[in-house]
């Protein structure tokens, strides 16, 4: 099988900063109350004219520049998102057009697990067609939150992150695990706008086009499923938790992240997180955090990097990478 190298990375976040002080004032609580529950002090929200696709284009362009490529070099574009540019066509085609991508384009929607799903998909596609792939995670969940919903308002942030994969004899992906449990679909959802419940005046009046969450249920299952996928991936790679050099979880909620570390035995001092500054950016959270870690020189060749997360659905997934790879 053909391996890959990760040769480019980039990110884009909106300029509008929304602090936890602002959120707290809206709901009559304190900043400390917000931070104690999620670990977020500020997040970025899109302004008029900024969209899921426009953020994806900026992140993708930065990743291409880092890789020394242009859109004309890309054989396949994958955009992971749960907040599409519009219901049809796919968000990826808008991005493809703006970046001048020569090849195919398709979306992946596994909510906040989307980047891991996209990475495993890209690795499989690379084995079939060893040409450069651009993978982008982009979400604008601030647009799906009911302004009166305190639980979701303190969490959501907008942004995009991207990586470029190029064919290589090196094996970066040591193990992976993906899963889903559709019986949990009711725990985090947007009811209206699809074929099950088309948008009407009544659905808009009832606010059914907004996200709805069952917080305790999400918390318990997020921990349960992420712990499960981490254990499966590490077992498959025959790697002990203490051997992992860097842990990059979905940036959902600091209490969820800490609980996952406690249950898996992963070392807390090896955590990569930027949750405090960006909030929960869904499918963009991992590539944004990865971009910042790489730009800061935190990840070196030969080190083990574990990506793990969960999303509505529920979905979950993890990937263990050996940065710089090893010969196949």
mmCIF file of N, CA and C in Angstrom, residues 220-293:
data_model
loop_
_atom_site.group_PDB
_atom_site.id
_atom_site.type_symbol
_atom_site.label_atom_id
_atom_site.label_comp_id
_atom_site.label_asym_id
_atom_site.label_seq_id
_atom_site.Cartn_x
_atom_site.Cartn_y
_atom_site.Cartn_z
ATOM 1 N N UNK A 220 -21.525 11.803 29.013
ATOM 2 C CA UNK A 220 -21.263 10.415 29.369
ATOM 3 C C UNK A 220 -20.836 9.591 28.156
ATOM 4 N N UNK A 221 -21.534 9.758 27.050
ATOM 5 C CA UNK A 221 -21.210 8.954 25.869
ATOM 6 C C UNK A 221 -19.959 9.446 25.160
ATOM 7 N N UNK A 222 -19.691 10.744 25.221
ATOM 8 C CA UNK A 222 -18.451 11.261 24.638
ATOM 9 C C UNK A 222 -17.245 10.623 25.316
ATOM 10 N N UNK A 223 -17.283 10.565 26.627
ATOM 11 C CA UNK A 223 -16.181 9.937 27.360
ATOM 12 C C UNK A 223 -16.133 8.445 27.056
ATOM 13 N N UNK A 224 -17.280 7.784 27.142
ATOM 14 C CA UNK A 224 -17.328 6.334 26.940
ATOM 15 C C UNK A 224 -16.782 5.936 25.569
ATOM 16 N N UNK A 225 -17.278 6.593 24.513
ATOM 17 C CA UNK A 225 -16.883 6.197 23.168
ATOM 18 C C UNK A 225 -15.457 6.611 22.827
ATOM 19 N N UNK A 226 -15.015 7.763 23.332
ATOM 20 C CA UNK A 226 -13.647 8.177 23.031
ATOM 21 C C UNK A 226 -12.644 7.282 23.739
ATOM 22 N N UNK A 227 -12.936 6.923 24.984
ATOM 23 C CA UNK A 227 -12.071 5.981 25.697
ATOM 24 C C UNK A 227 -12.009 4.664 24.929
ATOM 25 N N UNK A 228 -13.148 4.212 24.444
ATOM 26 C CA UNK A 228 -13.198 2.945 23.702
ATOM 27 C C UNK A 228 -12.336 3.005 22.446
ATOM 28 N N UNK A 229 -12.458 4.091 21.679
ATOM 29 C CA UNK A 229 -11.705 4.162 20.425
ATOM 30 C C UNK A 229 -10.213 4.333 20.678
ATOM 31 N N UNK A 230 -9.841 5.081 21.712
ATOM 32 C CA UNK A 230 -8.420 5.237 22.044
ATOM 33 C C UNK A 230 -7.814 3.887 22.407
ATOM 34 N N UNK A 231 -8.506 3.131 23.243
ATOM 35 C CA UNK A 231 -7.981 1.825 23.642
ATOM 36 C C UNK A 231 -7.843 0.892 22.449
ATOM 37 N N UNK A 232 -8.817 0.930 21.548
ATOM 38 C CA UNK A 232 -8.765 0.064 20.372
ATOM 39 C C UNK A 232 -7.591 0.411 19.467
ATOM 40 N N UNK A 233 -7.366 1.697 19.268
ATOM 41 C CA UNK A 233 -6.270 2.114 18.387
ATOM 42 C C UNK A 233 -4.917 1.794 18.993
ATOM 43 N N UNK A 234 -4.741 2.083 20.271
ATOM 44 C CA UNK A 234 -3.460 1.795 20.915
ATOM 45 C C UNK A 234 -3.199 0.290 20.966
ATOM 46 N N UNK A 235 -4.242 -0.484 21.225
ATOM 47 C CA UNK A 235 -4.088 -1.944 21.243
ATOM 48 C C UNK A 235 -3.693 -2.462 19.869
ATOM 49 N N UNK A 236 -4.322 -1.917 18.822
ATOM 50 C CA UNK A 236 -4.002 -2.343 17.462
ATOM 51 C C UNK A 236 -2.548 -2.036 17.111
ATOM 52 N N UNK A 237 -2.049 -0.896 17.594
ATOM 53 C CA UNK A 237 -0.668 -0.489 17.302
ATOM 54 C C UNK A 237 0.332 -1.101 18.270
ATOM 55 N N UNK A 238 -0.172 -1.805 19.310
ATOM 56 C CA UNK A 238 0.679 -2.371 20.367
ATOM 57 C C UNK A 238 1.514 -1.271 21.034
ATOM 58 N N UNK A 239 0.829 -0.181 21.375
ATOM 59 C CA UNK A 239 1.451 0.978 22.007
ATOM 60 C C UNK A 239 0.773 1.214 23.353
ATOM 61 N N UNK A 240 1.562 1.437 24.382
ATOM 62 C CA UNK A 240 1.031 1.746 25.701
ATOM 63 C C UNK A 240 0.726 3.242 25.807
ATOM 64 N N UNK A 241 -0.256 3.638 26.644
ATOM 65 C CA UNK A 241 -0.595 5.064 26.774
ATOM 66 C C UNK A 241 0.616 5.947 27.081
ATOM 67 N N UNK A 242 1.518 5.476 27.913
ATOM 68 C CA UNK A 242 2.675 6.268 28.282
ATOM 69 C C UNK A 242 3.685 6.458 27.174
ATOM 70 N N UNK A 243 3.542 5.692 26.084
ATOM 71 C CA UNK A 243 4.461 5.823 24.949
ATOM 72 C C UNK A 243 4.020 6.903 23.969
ATOM 73 N N UNK A 244 2.820 7.400 24.110
ATOM 74 C CA UNK A 244 2.309 8.434 23.204
ATOM 75 C C UNK A 244 2.965 9.767 23.561
ATOM 76 N N UNK A 245 3.545 10.415 22.551
ATOM 77 C CA UNK A 245 4.260 11.675 22.793
ATOM 78 C C UNK A 245 3.339 12.883 22.825
ATOM 79 N N UNK A 246 2.277 12.848 22.021
ATOM 80 C CA UNK A 246 1.364 13.985 21.940
ATOM 81 C C UNK A 246 -0.066 13.482 21.808
ATOM 82 N N UNK A 247 -0.958 14.068 22.588
ATOM 83 C CA UNK A 247 -2.383 13.702 22.565
ATOM 84 C C UNK A 247 -3.150 14.909 22.067
ATOM 85 N N UNK A 248 -3.833 14.743 20.946
ATOM 86 C CA UNK A 248 -4.593 15.843 20.361
ATOM 87 C C UNK A 248 -6.055 15.413 20.276
ATOM 88 N N UNK A 249 -6.853 15.751 21.284
ATOM 89 C CA UNK A 249 -8.268 15.362 21.274
ATOM 90 C C UNK A 249 -9.117 16.400 20.554
ATOM 91 N N UNK A 250 -10.328 16.008 20.223
ATOM 92 C CA UNK A 250 -11.308 16.995 19.787
ATOM 93 C C UNK A 250 -11.473 18.013 20.901
ATOM 94 N N UNK A 251 -11.410 19.293 20.540
ATOM 95 C CA UNK A 251 -11.437 20.372 21.537
ATOM 96 C C UNK A 251 -12.890 20.702 21.893
ATOM 97 N N UNK A 252 -13.487 19.837 22.679
ATOM 98 C CA UNK A 252 -14.916 19.949 22.958
ATOM 99 C C UNK A 252 -15.196 20.687 24.261
ATOM 100 N N UNK A 253 -14.581 20.216 25.319
ATOM 101 C CA UNK A 253 -14.900 20.670 26.670
ATOM 102 C C UNK A 253 -13.782 20.143 27.563
ATOM 103 N N UNK A 254 -13.170 20.987 28.367
ATOM 104 C CA UNK A 254 -12.008 20.558 29.138
ATOM 105 C C UNK A 254 -12.356 19.460 30.126
ATOM 106 N N UNK A 255 -13.588 19.438 30.640
ATOM 107 C CA UNK A 255 -13.963 18.390 31.589
ATOM 108 C C UNK A 255 -14.043 17.032 30.880
ATOM 109 N N UNK A 256 -14.542 17.023 29.642
ATOM 110 C CA UNK A 256 -14.568 15.782 28.864
ATOM 111 C C UNK A 256 -13.148 15.319 28.572
ATOM 112 N N UNK A 257 -12.290 16.246 28.150
ATOM 113 C CA UNK A 257 -10.903 15.896 27.832
ATOM 114 C C UNK A 257 -10.201 15.311 29.051
ATOM 115 N N UNK A 258 -10.347 15.955 30.200
ATOM 116 C CA UNK A 258 -9.684 15.460 31.411
ATOM 117 C C UNK A 258 -10.199 14.089 31.824
ATOM 118 N N UNK A 259 -11.494 13.872 31.648
ATOM 119 C CA UNK A 259 -12.059 12.567 31.995
ATOM 120 C C UNK A 259 -11.515 11.480 31.069
ATOM 121 N N UNK A 260 -11.353 11.790 29.794
ATOM 122 C CA UNK A 260 -10.788 10.826 28.839
ATOM 123 C C UNK A 260 -9.357 10.478 29.231
ATOM 124 N N UNK A 261 -8.567 11.479 29.590
ATOM 125 C CA UNK A 261 -7.192 11.223 30.015
ATOM 126 C C UNK A 261 -7.174 10.330 31.252
ATOM 127 N N UNK A 262 -8.047 10.610 32.205
ATOM 128 C CA UNK A 262 -8.082 9.826 33.438
ATOM 129 C C UNK A 262 -8.432 8.368 33.184
ATOM 130 N N UNK A 263 -9.365 8.133 32.273
ATOM 131 C CA UNK A 263 -9.830 6.765 32.029
ATOM 132 C C UNK A 263 -8.888 5.958 31.134
ATOM 133 N N UNK A 264 -8.061 6.632 30.359
ATOM 134 C CA UNK A 264 -7.168 5.917 29.435
ATOM 135 C C UNK A 264 -5.738 5.823 29.944
ATOM 136 N N UNK A 265 -5.393 6.641 30.932
ATOM 137 C CA UNK A 265 -4.018 6.660 31.409
ATOM 138 C C UNK A 265 -3.079 7.441 30.520
ATOM 139 N N UNK A 266 -3.617 8.206 29.578
ATOM 140 C CA UNK A 266 -2.777 9.048 28.728
ATOM 141 C C UNK A 266 -2.195 10.192 29.565
ATOM 142 N N UNK A 267 -0.917 10.500 29.388
ATOM 143 C CA UNK A 267 -0.265 11.529 30.225
ATOM 144 C C UNK A 267 -0.797 12.927 29.940
ATOM 145 N N UNK A 268 -1.261 13.598 30.975
ATOM 146 C CA UNK A 268 -1.855 14.929 30.809
ATOM 147 C C UNK A 268 -0.841 15.964 30.343
ATOM 148 N N UNK A 269 0.445 15.766 30.658
ATOM 149 C CA UNK A 269 1.450 16.755 30.276
ATOM 150 C C UNK A 269 1.801 16.690 28.792
ATOM 151 N N UNK A 270 1.194 15.758 28.065
ATOM 152 C CA UNK A 270 1.445 15.640 26.620
ATOM 153 C C UNK A 270 0.244 16.085 25.788
ATOM 154 N N UNK A 271 -0.677 16.756 26.454
ATOM 155 C CA UNK A 271 -1.905 17.211 25.805
ATOM 156 C C UNK A 271 -1.655 18.436 24.936
ATOM 157 N N UNK A 272 -2.219 18.414 23.726
ATOM 158 C CA UNK A 272 -2.234 19.585 22.850
ATOM 159 C C UNK A 272 -3.652 20.137 22.867
ATOM 160 N N UNK A 273 -3.800 21.357 23.347
ATOM 161 C CA UNK A 273 -5.137 21.955 23.393
ATOM 162 C C UNK A 273 -5.058 23.460 23.210
ATOM 163 N N UNK A 274 -6.052 23.995 22.533
ATOM 164 C CA UNK A 274 -6.205 25.450 22.381
ATOM 165 C C UNK A 274 -7.648 25.852 22.668
ATOM 166 N N UNK A 275 -8.338 24.975 23.394
ATOM 167 C CA UNK A 275 -9.751 25.151 23.697
ATOM 168 C C UNK A 275 -10.035 26.501 24.330
ATOM 169 N N UNK A 276 -9.136 26.958 25.178
ATOM 170 C CA UNK A 276 -9.348 28.200 25.914
ATOM 171 C C UNK A 276 -9.535 29.393 24.982
ATOM 172 N N UNK A 277 -8.878 29.362 23.796
ATOM 173 C CA UNK A 277 -8.885 30.518 22.896
ATOM 174 C C UNK A 277 -9.875 30.415 21.739
ATOM 175 N N UNK A 278 -10.265 29.191 21.373
ATOM 176 C CA UNK A 278 -11.109 29.032 20.185
ATOM 177 C C UNK A 278 -12.446 28.353 20.440
ATOM 178 N N UNK A 279 -12.615 27.734 21.610
ATOM 179 C CA UNK A 279 -13.852 27.012 21.849
ATOM 180 C C UNK A 279 -13.917 25.732 21.041
ATOM 181 N N UNK A 280 -15.120 25.203 20.922
ATOM 182 C CA UNK A 280 -15.361 23.959 20.194
ATOM 183 C C UNK A 280 -15.622 24.288 18.729
ATOM 184 N N UNK A 281 -14.625 24.069 17.879
ATOM 185 C CA UNK A 281 -14.761 24.365 16.447
ATOM 186 C C UNK A 281 -15.092 23.121 15.639
ATOM 187 N N UNK A 282 -15.616 22.102 16.305
ATOM 188 C CA UNK A 282 -16.146 20.898 15.648
ATOM 189 C C UNK A 282 -15.074 20.223 14.788
ATOM 190 N N UNK A 283 -15.365 19.972 13.513
ATOM 191 C CA UNK A 283 -14.413 19.236 12.668
ATOM 192 C C UNK A 283 -13.137 20.013 12.413
ATOM 193 N N UNK A 284 -13.126 21.297 12.733
ATOM 194 C CA UNK A 284 -11.915 22.109 12.560
ATOM 195 C C UNK A 284 -11.006 22.064 13.773
ATOM 196 N N UNK A 285 -11.477 21.529 14.895
ATOM 197 C CA UNK A 285 -10.725 21.682 16.138
ATOM 198 C C UNK A 285 -9.376 20.974 16.093
ATOM 199 N N UNK A 286 -9.342 19.765 15.563
ATOM 200 C CA UNK A 286 -8.074 19.028 15.525
ATOM 201 C C UNK A 286 -7.072 19.640 14.546
ATOM 202 N N UNK A 287 -7.464 19.943 13.304
ATOM 203 C CA UNK A 287 -6.451 20.537 12.408
ATOM 204 C C UNK A 287 -6.002 21.930 12.819
ATOM 205 N N UNK A 288 -6.852 22.706 13.488
ATOM 206 C CA UNK A 288 -6.411 24.011 13.995
ATOM 207 C C UNK A 288 -5.355 23.807 15.084
ATOM 208 N N UNK A 289 -5.637 22.925 16.043
ATOM 209 C CA UNK A 289 -4.680 22.664 17.113
ATOM 210 C C UNK A 289 -3.391 22.051 16.567
ATOM 211 N N UNK A 290 -3.513 21.187 15.567
ATOM 212 C CA UNK A 290 -2.339 20.574 14.946
ATOM 213 C C UNK A 290 -1.482 21.625 14.260
ATOM 214 N N UNK A 291 -2.121 22.530 13.538
ATOM 215 C CA UNK A 291 -1.385 23.590 12.847
ATOM 216 C C UNK A 291 -0.597 24.434 13.832
ATOM 217 N N UNK A 292 -1.233 24.824 14.926
ATOM 218 C CA UNK A 292 -0.530 25.644 15.913
ATOM 219 C C UNK A 292 0.631 24.877 16.552
ATOM 220 N N UNK A 293 0.427 23.594 16.831
ATOM 221 C CA UNK A 293 1.490 22.789 17.444
ATOM 222 C C UNK A 293 2.678 22.643 16.489
#
